Amino acid sequence: MAPLPMNDASVFIPRGHDVTLGVDNAASEEMKDFSYGTFHILRPNRPITLLLVFLSCAVGALLRTVLKETKVPILVVIFFIGLVIGIVAHFTHQLPFVKHIAEIDPVLFLHLFTPVIIFTASFEMDFYIFRKSFWQVLVLAVPGFLMNCGFLGWLTFKINKYNWSWDDSMLFGIILSTTDPILSVAAVKNIGLSKIVTNLIKGESLFNDATTVIIFELYRDLVHQSHQEVVKEIFVQLILKFFASIAFGFLSSKLVSYWLAHIFNDGIIEVILSFSMAYVIFFLAEWFGMSGVISLCMLGLLLDSVSFSPGMDAFLYKFWAMLTFLAHIMIYLIMGIVIAQKTFPYINTRGFFSVITVYLSLNLVRALVILTLSPFLSRLGYGFNWRWGAVLVWSGMRGTFTLNMALALSQTPSITAADLQVKTMILLHCGTASLLTLIINSTTVKKLVVTLGLCNITLPKRMAMHNAVQRIRQMEANAFSMLKLDRFLADANWTMAEDSMTIEYPYKLDTEEIRQLSKTLKCPDCDADIAFERSPQQIADIMEEARLRLLTAQIASYQKQYNSGMLNQEAAQTLIGAAESYVDIEGKFMNIHEVKTYWESKGMLVTMKKWLSDWVYNVKDETTKAPKNKFLRLCHQIVFMEEFEYISTMITYLNSVPIILNFITSVNAEYLPQLKMCNYYFLCLYIGEAALKALAMGRTYIYYHWNQFDLIVIVVGIIDVMIINLFKNMTPSYPMINTIRIFRFGRLLRVFRLFKLTLPTLIFVLDKQINKQLTFRYDIAKGYVQGEEDIKRLIEQISGHEKVYIEITKILEKNKQEAMKELGLMQRDYPEIVTAVKTRQAVQTVLNTASETLKFMISGGIVDRNEGAELHKVILVKKKHLAKLPPTIAPPTAQQLLHNVMWLQDNKNQIEFIQTCFISIDDLLEAFDRFLEPPSLEYKIWLKIALDIALKTYKENLPNQDWSYKLCAQYSNMYVVDVLNHTKCDIYDEAMDDVILVHGTVQDCQLGQRYCAPCILPKTCHQVQGTSPATKLLIIRSIEGGARKSTGTCFNVCQHHADRRCATLGQLFSMESRNRSSVANDLDYTYMSSQSHSVRKNKE
């Protein structure tokens, strides 16, 4: 018989055949236990533990899918699965891996799961809210935790029936006083509870975890080990676990931030770095005796989504959320196995009642502690009230740290059987207490929050939701109207489609709430609807809700600017943090004056640079003029040679050696005469150098700061020599010795001469930092202005009331004008810095457009993915080179600016005509009449204005799309057409994508609907008629249609515009209500209409 292959995954042997294949007896016996049917598996000793890990992850994913819409906690089910596995293994010897899991090392358990949970919790915290509520968190996490430990330990010692000692009761109280930062917030995270409360819960959990580890280890060591100096031990532990851990976490965050700043657009490396550094920092902190929890808290708090590359935030949060979920799955599976294996023999009826007592006690004690601390909490941070306290009490879930410390205590060596029983019962009670908080607290805390009214949906929120639903329904109706024109979808069942897509209002409303949302009155004369006037309090509530939503929109704008590269990391973090700090200040809008405080604190650098510059550069210009005397001219040439400065510096370096030897007692005593002669020698050299400079410079010698310093060195040196020679024949006394020592220290002044060559380098470094600060200042102001412009388009959708709309518009316009003033001042004072920033942003914008174009071509199959990857690398290299652009760039001249004006198109004749700082109306009209050749000057100006208006109109109506890129992609397919009064124009043929009314008014010839500029004409409109003296339409042709359109067609459009201009102007000028400046007024009118969102009539 041929030998069976041993490298197969599995080999089956028919029963009755005696084939050993080199398998030992133990393995054969184990294989028999796994026999089934006719065949049995040959390969035993597979890594079943590893299989169990991945099976638990799969079961967790299955439970998350099945139980998503229920209130059953997934971790409770996982815990019971582990419990069942442990109980089954207790009665059989066929699951040896279960016993290995039950004996897991507590240190491994801590280092395996804790970094994930701590970093995720701290990374998700709002740093600015935490900063304000820090003292509240500290009160809850330190004195609150100690009170909780003391009360719970004392209560356990008094009522437990297991005869625990005081030390055992206190350790039990310490273990049960800690809360889980993830589980405590999970139940109240997305139900509308204030971020202040959720951050308070999470912050308290994070810091009492750190306090728990310190107190638990310290108390356990003091109980089980003898310490001679308890106070010293406590002091050392406090220094290491608290202050050293904070410093280590801070330095680690700076290191990680520096590393991330030098990773260019590589998300995989950034995720790996965040994952690995969390574990490395935790391990190093624990290894050196510090607190890994506090160090990781500092790391997570000081890092945020802006610390990583743009667009990485969503993936990063999901990655850490996944790790946290898997960590909790493994923790509760392991603890189920551990408790079943170790505590099963001790479970009885009395233990059941003891578990219930412990659960009630820990909630009662926590409520008592928070009630005691509430007077202090109400005077700190954001304040405090009894409803917050109730949520804080009930959301205290016992999780990772409770289970880890109970596991660590259960695995410490036991001297007696009674000692082992105490530790086992502590493990049982801690595990069941954690389980009960998940079963009861986590499933009922949401109901508690709703009952207390902490997540009530106020009228302004309901109005905002009502407006959002109405807008979505309107967009649905528009989409259906457009789809009905589609040749492929025209015969769809539109009734069924519209019924299936009805968006319901998500909040349940009663009759009174519906009346509040849609209050209207009927006019007695015309029976028209009139909006109901709301009370001042309702207006104030709507205003506050609108303010909060605008702050959220501002943060989104800053995040978007950072993702597009328009804001650097530091400016984005500053603006986002500033906006978040306004959330809790009722009625306060973000303004540029308070944002300025973030850059004004760095003005000291300019003063320092000015002071150092005075030491480097000449004070008077005439110092460089050579004297007429030959000898003095020779001295002047010698002094102003570079070699002279090098020789002077070399002398100072050589002199520093005997100066240092003078302070070494043994050397000074042995070589005193030689050192004295060196002092005389170098002093003479300094005097000779000063004399030579004085001869070369004459009277201007004294104006140099370094020459003044040289004179001080010489005077101090001469006095030093005189004192030494004067006192050498006298009897030494303490005053004499002290005087000699003082002037000996005066010799150290000579060493400061070495800084003369380093000052230019210091000034260069300072200048670089100042330029960076000014760039940071401009970025903040520019980002703030852009944010104001972005949210201004959303006011109408957010405000919910006309008065609120008007008031917010005034506030935002005022804030924007103040920010524009700051930008203007920077443009005036630091034109080189501003030009450099604008140049960098222009290049960044073009590179973003190139990236978007490449994505479009790859997704459309125009470019192969491999080719696209190569092009993407080229674009990334260009983006990386942006950092190498100079920090200052000379601003362009007026001539250069005119050559880059879009509507001049580098036309030399037009540039020569418009080379002036102010263009009058008559000059502009003369230019229009003079430059009529297509494309005419007037047409090019109108095209520029039309593009600005179109971009703003698109952003107002469809803000979720990148219209800047889309307009860039279709720039060559856009043109402006005139529609005269009472004339008709056909629009939306097969080659037109969009038609934007940029000036004037038109009427739909079919429906009679009137449209005013600026607006996007609907695609259901196919012919319009002009209803104003001058109407302009921007036609955006499809890319395919634009590609097919010949150059001659474009020429005809421009020629048509130029030919009709005279007739148009003649019609305008013939009207008595218009004067000669009507065209300029129209231009100004069009631009202002895009700013104010309405069409205004020109003055008579």
Short mmCIF file of C-alpha atoms in Angstrom, two decimals, residues 554-715:
data_model
loop_
_atom_site.label_atom_id
_atom_site.label_comp_id
_atom_site.label_asym_id
_atom_site.label_seq_id
_atom_site.Cartn_x
_atom_site.Cartn_y
_atom_site.Cartn_z
CA GLN A 554 -19.02 77.03 10.84
CA ILE A 555 -17.15 74.02 12.21
CA ALA A 556 -18.14 72.04 9.12
CA SER A 557 -16.87 74.89 6.92
CA TYR A 558 -13.51 74.98 8.70
CA GLN A 559 -13.21 71.21 8.42
CA LYS A 560 -14.02 71.41 4.72
CA GLN A 561 -11.43 74.15 4.19
CA TYR A 562 -8.83 72.01 5.95
CA ASN A 563 -9.72 68.98 3.84
CA SER A 564 -9.32 71.03 0.67
CA GLY A 565 -5.95 72.43 1.82
CA MET A 566 -7.16 76.04 2.18
CA LEU A 567 -6.43 76.00 5.93
CA ASN A 568 -3.32 74.65 7.55
CA GLN A 569 -3.56 72.33 10.52
CA GLU A 570 -2.88 74.89 13.25
CA ALA A 571 -5.37 77.43 11.87
CA ALA A 572 -8.06 74.77 11.45
CA GLN A 573 -7.59 73.53 15.02
CA THR A 574 -7.76 77.09 16.31
CA LEU A 575 -10.92 78.01 14.42
CA ILE A 576 -12.68 74.74 15.24
CA GLY A 577 -11.76 75.06 18.89
CA ALA A 578 -12.87 78.69 19.01
CA ALA A 579 -16.23 77.79 17.46
CA GLU A 580 -16.73 74.93 19.92
CA SER A 581 -15.96 77.23 22.85
CA TYR A 582 -18.94 79.42 21.88
CA VAL A 583 -21.45 76.57 22.16
CA ASP A 584 -22.05 77.09 25.88
CA ILE A 585 -22.17 80.94 25.74
CA GLU A 586 -25.83 81.71 25.17
CA GLY A 587 -26.54 84.35 22.54
CA LYS A 588 -22.85 84.77 21.66
CA PHE A 589 -21.70 84.66 18.03
CA MET A 590 -18.13 84.02 17.01
CA ASN A 591 -16.39 87.27 16.03
CA ILE A 592 -12.94 88.16 14.75
CA HIS A 593 -11.99 90.33 17.75
CA GLU A 594 -12.02 87.37 20.11
CA VAL A 595 -10.40 85.09 17.54
CA LYS A 596 -7.55 87.64 17.34
CA THR A 597 -6.52 86.67 20.89
CA TYR A 598 -5.16 83.40 19.50
CA TRP A 599 -2.40 85.20 17.55
CA GLU A 600 -1.83 88.40 19.54
CA SER A 601 -0.08 86.53 22.36
CA LYS A 602 2.95 85.95 20.13
CA GLY A 603 3.97 89.58 19.55
CA MET A 604 7.09 89.22 21.70
CA LEU A 605 8.99 87.69 18.78
CA VAL A 606 8.89 90.96 16.81
CA THR A 607 10.30 92.91 19.76
CA MET A 608 13.08 90.37 20.23
CA LYS A 609 13.99 90.47 16.54
CA LYS A 610 14.15 94.25 16.59
CA TRP A 611 16.43 94.22 19.64
CA LEU A 612 18.79 91.67 18.09
CA SER A 613 18.82 93.55 14.79
CA ASP A 614 20.03 96.65 16.59
CA TRP A 615 23.05 94.66 17.75
CA VAL A 616 23.88 93.42 14.26
CA TYR A 617 23.33 96.29 11.88
CA ASN A 618 24.98 99.73 11.73
CA VAL A 619 23.31 102.61 13.52
CA LYS A 620 24.47 105.32 11.08
CA ASP A 621 25.17 105.13 7.39
CA GLU A 622 28.34 107.23 7.55
CA THR A 623 30.16 104.50 9.50
CA THR A 624 31.00 102.75 6.23
CA LYS A 625 32.79 105.81 4.75
CA ALA A 626 36.60 105.48 4.69
CA PRO A 627 38.66 108.38 6.16
CA LYS A 628 40.91 110.46 3.90
CA ASN A 629 44.06 109.91 5.96
CA LYS A 630 46.14 107.06 4.55
CA PHE A 631 46.89 105.47 7.91
CA LEU A 632 43.28 105.74 9.05
CA ARG A 633 42.12 104.42 5.68
CA LEU A 634 44.44 101.42 6.15
CA CYS A 635 42.94 100.84 9.60
CA HIS A 636 39.45 101.10 8.07
CA GLN A 637 40.30 98.48 5.45
CA ILE A 638 41.71 96.12 8.07
CA VAL A 639 38.73 96.48 10.45
CA PHE A 640 36.08 95.90 7.77
CA MET A 641 37.73 92.80 6.36
CA GLU A 642 35.98 89.46 7.09
CA GLU A 643 39.33 88.00 8.19
CA PHE A 644 39.50 90.58 10.98
CA GLU A 645 36.21 89.32 12.46
CA TYR A 646 37.39 85.71 12.17
CA ILE A 647 40.66 86.52 13.97
CA SER A 648 38.72 88.36 16.70
CA THR A 649 36.44 85.35 17.18
CA MET A 650 39.46 83.00 17.28
CA ILE A 651 41.03 85.13 20.01
CA THR A 652 37.83 84.88 22.06
CA TYR A 653 37.76 81.09 21.63
CA LEU A 654 41.38 80.83 22.80
CA ASN A 655 40.72 83.12 25.75
CA SER A 656 37.82 80.91 26.93
CA VAL A 657 40.29 78.11 27.79
CA PRO A 658 42.25 79.96 30.54
CA ILE A 659 39.00 81.51 31.78
CA ILE A 660 37.59 78.01 32.38
CA LEU A 661 40.86 76.81 33.96
CA ASN A 662 40.71 79.72 36.41
CA PHE A 663 37.59 78.16 37.97
CA ILE A 664 39.23 74.74 38.46
CA THR A 665 40.86 75.02 41.88
CA SER A 666 43.62 72.44 41.42
CA VAL A 667 44.67 73.80 38.01
CA ASN A 668 44.47 77.40 39.19
CA ALA A 669 46.76 76.74 42.14
CA GLU A 670 49.37 74.94 40.02
CA TYR A 671 49.40 77.21 36.98
CA LEU A 672 48.55 80.57 38.56
CA PRO A 673 51.45 82.58 37.00
CA GLN A 674 50.78 81.22 33.53
CA LEU A 675 47.05 81.94 33.78
CA LYS A 676 47.81 85.46 34.98
CA MET A 677 50.07 86.09 31.98
CA CYS A 678 47.37 84.75 29.63
CA ASN A 679 44.92 87.20 31.17
CA TYR A 680 47.30 90.12 30.55
CA TYR A 681 48.02 88.94 27.02
CA PHE A 682 44.38 88.63 25.94
CA LEU A 683 43.44 91.89 27.63
CA CYS A 684 46.12 93.64 25.57
CA LEU A 685 44.73 92.05 22.42
CA TYR A 686 41.24 93.34 23.26
CA ILE A 687 42.64 96.82 23.86
CA GLY A 688 44.51 96.69 20.55
CA GLU A 689 41.38 95.59 18.72
CA ALA A 690 39.35 98.41 20.27
CA ALA A 691 42.02 100.95 19.43
CA LEU A 692 42.21 99.82 15.81
CA LYS A 693 38.39 100.06 15.46
CA ALA A 694 38.37 103.49 17.07
CA LEU A 695 40.98 104.75 14.61
CA ALA A 696 39.06 103.29 11.68
CA MET A 697 35.60 104.58 12.68
CA GLY A 698 36.41 107.78 14.47
CA ARG A 699 33.48 109.30 16.35
CA THR A 700 31.01 106.70 15.08
CA TYR A 701 32.87 103.97 16.98
CA ILE A 702 30.71 104.46 20.06
CA TYR A 703 27.45 103.98 18.12
CA TYR A 704 28.08 100.26 17.64
CA HIS A 705 26.50 98.14 20.39
CA TRP A 706 29.23 95.55 20.15
CA ASN A 707 31.90 98.25 20.49
CA GLN A 708 30.16 99.45 23.63
CA PHE A 709 30.21 95.90 24.95
CA ASP A 710 33.95 95.61 24.09
CA LEU A 711 34.66 98.76 26.12
CA ILE A 712 32.81 97.24 29.11
CA VAL A 713 34.93 94.07 28.78
CA ILE A 714 38.13 96.14 28.65
CA VAL A 715 37.17 98.30 31.66
#
